[in-house]
Short mmCIF file of C-alpha atoms in Angstrom, two decimals:
data_model
loop_
_atom_site.label_atom_id
_atom_site.label_comp_id
_atom_site.label_asym_id
_atom_site.label_seq_id
_atom_site.Cartn_x
_atom_site.Cartn_y
_atom_site.Cartn_z
CA ALA A 1 -2.89 -0.78 18.23
CA GLN A 2 -0.93 -2.09 15.40
CA SER A 3 2.40 -1.15 13.85
CA VAL A 4 4.93 -1.96 11.35
CA THR A 5 8.84 -1.02 11.34
CA GLN A 6 11.01 -1.59 8.82
CA PRO A 7 14.52 -1.04 10.52
CA ASP A 8 16.51 -0.70 7.01
CA ILE A 9 15.56 2.52 5.16
CA HIS A 10 17.90 1.38 2.39
CA ILE A 11 19.76 -1.74 1.81
CA THR A 12 22.34 -2.60 -1.59
CA VAL A 13 23.41 -6.24 -2.30
CA SER A 14 25.01 -7.32 -4.91
CA GLU A 15 23.17 -9.36 -7.99
CA GLY A 16 23.23 -13.01 -7.77
CA ALA A 17 23.77 -12.81 -3.84
CA SER A 18 20.65 -13.53 -1.06
CA LEU A 19 18.41 -10.76 0.53
CA GLU A 20 17.03 -10.78 4.03
CA LEU A 21 14.46 -7.66 4.51
CA ARG A 22 13.61 -7.33 8.28
CA CYS A 23 9.76 -6.61 9.22
CA ASN A 24 8.55 -6.30 12.95
CA TYR A 25 4.97 -5.65 13.90
CA SER A 26 3.03 -4.83 16.84
CA TYR A 27 -0.26 -6.27 16.55
CA GLY A 28 -3.04 -7.26 19.70
CA ALA A 29 -4.02 -10.61 17.84
CA THR A 30 -2.74 -13.13 15.56
CA PRO A 31 -1.53 -10.94 12.69
CA TYR A 32 -2.51 -10.74 9.07
CA LEU A 33 1.21 -10.01 7.25
CA PHE A 34 2.12 -8.93 4.03
CA TRP A 35 4.96 -7.70 1.74
CA TYR A 36 4.27 -5.59 -1.09
CA VAL A 37 6.50 -4.44 -3.88
CA GLN A 38 6.66 -0.68 -5.49
CA SER A 39 8.82 -0.14 -8.02
CA PRO A 40 9.54 3.70 -9.35
CA GLY A 41 6.33 5.37 -10.90
CA GLN A 42 3.97 2.01 -10.13
CA GLY A 43 1.51 1.13 -7.65
CA LEU A 44 2.36 -1.62 -5.08
CA GLN A 45 1.97 -5.10 -6.11
CA LEU A 46 1.50 -8.25 -3.44
CA LEU A 47 3.92 -10.18 -2.95
CA LEU A 48 2.79 -12.72 -0.38
CA LYS A 49 0.72 -12.71 2.31
CA TYR A 50 0.61 -14.77 5.80
CA PHE A 51 -2.86 -15.80 7.65
CA SER A 52 -2.43 -18.71 9.48
CA GLY A 53 -0.53 -22.30 9.02
CA ASP A 54 2.81 -22.59 8.01
CA THR A 55 4.98 -19.81 8.88
CA LEU A 56 7.27 -20.10 6.14
CA VAL A 57 4.93 -18.85 3.25
CA GLN A 58 6.17 -18.55 -0.37
CA GLY A 59 5.23 -15.69 -2.62
CA ILE A 60 6.12 -14.68 -6.00
CA LYS A 61 9.09 -13.69 -8.11
CA GLY A 62 11.00 -16.52 -5.51
CA PHE A 63 10.64 -14.49 -2.67
CA GLU A 64 9.82 -15.69 0.63
CA ALA A 65 8.96 -14.86 4.37
CA GLU A 66 9.03 -16.18 7.59
CA PHE A 67 6.51 -15.18 10.33
CA LYS A 68 8.18 -15.60 13.68
CA ARG A 69 6.02 -14.84 16.45
CA SER A 70 8.10 -15.34 19.27
CA GLN A 71 10.18 -12.52 17.21
CA SER A 72 7.31 -10.41 16.28
CA SER A 73 8.79 -10.61 12.75
CA PHE A 74 7.97 -11.35 9.49
CA ASN A 75 11.03 -11.01 7.49
CA LEU A 76 11.25 -11.47 3.67
CA ARG A 77 13.96 -13.30 1.66
CA LYS A 78 15.28 -14.21 -1.43
CA PRO A 79 18.40 -17.02 -2.24
CA SER A 80 19.56 -14.82 -5.36
CA VAL A 81 18.46 -11.37 -5.94
CA HIS A 82 18.17 -10.46 -9.78
CA TRP A 83 18.66 -6.66 -11.08
CA SER A 84 14.90 -6.26 -11.87
CA ASP A 85 14.60 -6.89 -7.46
CA ALA A 86 15.36 -2.97 -6.92
CA ALA A 87 12.49 -1.39 -5.50
CA GLU A 88 10.64 -0.20 -2.63
CA TYR A 89 9.43 -3.10 -0.17
CA PHE A 90 6.30 -2.39 2.04
CA CYS A 91 5.85 -4.83 5.01
CA ALA A 92 2.11 -4.44 6.06
CA VAL A 93 -0.11 -5.72 9.04
CA GLY A 94 -3.45 -5.78 9.73
CA ALA A 95 -6.97 -6.36 8.05
CA ALA A 96 -9.25 -3.94 6.65
CA ASP A 97 -7.54 -1.55 8.43
CA MET A 98 -3.77 -2.27 7.04
CA ARG A 99 -0.84 -0.62 8.35
CA PHE A 100 2.52 -0.09 6.13
CA GLY A 101 5.74 0.11 7.15
CA ALA A 102 8.09 3.33 6.00
CA GLY A 103 9.48 0.81 3.27
CA THR A 104 13.00 -0.45 2.50
CA ARG A 105 14.90 0.57 -0.79
CA LEU A 106 16.16 -2.06 -2.35
CA THR A 107 19.51 -1.07 -4.48
CA VAL A 108 21.19 -4.13 -6.84
CA LYS A 109 24.83 -3.81 -7.46
CA PRO A 110 25.88 -5.46 -10.96
CA ASP B 1 -8.24 -8.22 -15.76
CA ALA B 2 -7.82 -4.82 -16.11
CA GLY B 3 -6.86 -4.30 -12.46
CA VAL B 4 -7.80 -0.89 -10.62
CA ILE B 5 -7.85 1.93 -12.73
CA GLN B 6 -6.93 5.34 -11.16
CA SER B 7 -7.19 8.85 -13.35
CA PRO B 8 -5.95 11.40 -13.76
CA ARG B 9 -2.68 9.63 -13.74
CA HIS B 10 -1.18 13.23 -13.34
CA GLU B 11 -2.81 16.48 -11.92
CA VAL B 12 -1.22 19.82 -11.61
CA THR B 13 -3.59 22.41 -9.95
CA GLU B 14 -3.40 25.84 -8.11
CA MET B 15 -4.03 26.45 -4.41
CA GLY B 16 -7.23 26.82 -3.86
CA GLN B 17 -9.17 24.85 -6.69
CA GLU B 18 -11.34 21.83 -6.22
CA VAL B 19 -9.64 18.19 -7.19
CA THR B 20 -11.26 15.43 -7.89
CA LEU B 21 -9.73 12.09 -8.14
CA ARG B 22 -11.36 8.71 -9.40
CA CYS B 23 -10.84 5.46 -9.19
CA LYS B 24 -12.48 2.05 -10.49
CA PRO B 25 -11.85 -1.09 -8.31
CA ILE B 26 -11.70 -4.51 -9.75
CA SER B 27 -14.77 -6.05 -10.97
CA GLY B 28 -16.50 -8.07 -7.84
CA HIS B 29 -14.38 -6.50 -5.41
CA ASN B 30 -16.15 -5.46 -2.39
CA SER B 31 -13.95 -3.31 -0.57
CA LEU B 32 -12.37 -0.05 -1.81
CA PHE B 33 -9.30 1.84 -0.16
CA TRP B 34 -7.69 4.62 -0.57
CA TYR B 35 -3.95 5.94 0.50
CA ARG B 36 -1.98 8.79 0.39
CA GLN B 37 1.94 8.40 -0.43
CA THR B 38 4.52 11.05 0.56
CA MET B 39 7.92 11.11 1.38
CA MET B 40 7.65 12.56 5.16
CA ARG B 41 4.48 10.22 5.58
CA GLY B 42 4.96 7.48 3.94
CA LEU B 43 1.67 5.55 3.06
CA GLU B 44 -1.27 6.52 4.91
CA LEU B 45 -4.96 5.09 4.71
CA LEU B 46 -7.32 7.80 4.32
CA ILE B 47 -10.71 6.06 4.21
CA TYR B 48 -12.16 2.50 3.08
CA PHE B 49 -15.28 1.19 1.66
CA ASN B 50 -16.92 -2.08 2.52
CA ASN B 51 -19.89 -2.60 -0.15
CA ASN B 52 -19.78 1.47 -0.84
CA VAL B 53 -20.16 2.14 2.59
CA PRO B 54 -17.42 4.14 4.58
CA ILE B 55 -16.31 2.12 7.00
CA ASP B 56 -13.43 4.19 8.28
CA ASP B 57 -12.74 7.48 7.60
CA SER B 58 -10.54 8.26 10.49
CA GLY B 59 -7.15 8.92 8.42
CA MET B 60 -9.02 11.87 6.06
CA PRO B 61 -6.81 14.52 7.00
CA GLU B 62 -9.39 17.46 7.54
CA ASP B 63 -12.85 18.63 6.31
CA ARG B 64 -11.30 19.84 2.96
CA PHE B 65 -11.34 16.04 1.80
CA SER B 66 -14.03 14.31 0.82
CA ALA B 67 -14.69 10.56 -0.57
CA LYS B 68 -17.79 9.12 -2.09
CA MET B 69 -18.45 5.65 -3.66
CA PRO B 70 -21.81 6.41 -5.29
CA ASN B 71 -21.76 2.18 -6.73
CA ALA B 72 -19.39 -0.94 -6.69
CA SER B 73 -17.60 -0.25 -9.99
CA PHE B 74 -16.66 3.92 -8.85
CA SER B 75 -15.27 6.29 -6.35
CA THR B 76 -14.22 9.63 -5.92
CA LEU B 77 -11.31 11.67 -3.71
CA LYS B 78 -12.45 15.37 -3.76
CA ILE B 79 -9.95 17.94 -2.38
CA GLN B 80 -11.53 21.53 -1.92
CA PRO B 81 -10.02 23.72 -1.43
CA SER B 82 -6.62 22.21 -2.52
CA GLU B 83 -3.40 23.68 -0.46
CA PRO B 84 0.41 22.98 -1.40
CA ARG B 85 0.94 20.04 1.42
CA ASP B 86 -1.56 18.39 -0.30
CA SER B 87 0.79 17.14 -2.75
CA ALA B 88 1.16 13.49 -2.89
CA VAL B 89 0.62 10.12 -4.92
CA TYR B 90 -2.94 9.40 -3.92
CA PHE B 91 -3.77 5.09 -4.49
CA CYS B 92 -7.14 3.59 -4.69
CA ALA B 93 -6.84 -0.33 -3.82
CA SER B 94 -9.60 -2.92 -3.91
CA SER B 95 -10.00 -6.15 -2.24
CA PRO B 96 -11.67 -9.22 -2.81
CA ARG B 97 -14.73 -10.47 -1.27
CA THR B 98 -12.77 -13.11 0.13
CA ALA B 99 -12.00 -12.54 3.77
CA SER B 100 -8.20 -12.31 2.53
CA TYR B 101 -7.70 -8.57 3.04
CA GLU B 102 -5.47 -8.69 0.02
CA GLN B 103 -5.30 -5.59 -1.59
CA TYR B 104 -4.70 -4.64 -5.10
CA PHE B 105 -3.44 -1.14 -5.71
CA GLY B 106 -3.94 0.75 -8.95
CA PRO B 107 -1.52 2.98 -10.30
CA GLY B 108 -1.56 6.25 -8.57
CA THR B 109 -2.41 9.89 -9.22
CA ARG B 110 0.29 12.21 -8.66
CA LEU B 111 -1.30 15.48 -7.49
CA THR B 112 0.73 18.68 -7.45
CA VAL B 113 -0.47 21.95 -5.86
CA THR B 114 1.18 25.16 -6.54
#
């Protein structure tokens, strides 16, 4: 069965610092992988997705993620965090029956 | 593009009452999903439709929950009778005809059952 693990419940970084959010997945075949962001009181917004091809994918808001099959990982990165990036981040795997991780809450210190 | 529209945004009801949540997907999208989000259980897929037909309702908690999609532009999620443990944020999402599986979420309905 497919599943997603986000090991970090909460991460705090300083504004301008780099960011990496971890995601590990379990899936029977080549996975469809996604990162979503949720601001307080809002729905989820798609940041980026991976289906095939180049394992480094670029998304909106300056985010990127790298698919590593050998590690079953799809970590999200950003070189320089802005205060507006504070939100909850969800990794997801699957197709129509998508499964979401528990989320990582990002706090940005001034 | 108006995005996915959900109504109401907030609903407070008493235990035992019927609750109906509504969703209008993005025009042209052919898949629709209902999710429930709670602190304890995270984001759970309840049911999804493809071309207005329910495909997988295995996530629906129990018979008190039902969902319909009478046409391509409207879906409802009904809880009857409601219980306090149903309190959560319910999201509707839609996905385009291409097989990209990316989902576009509505703003959610925050349901409180007292």
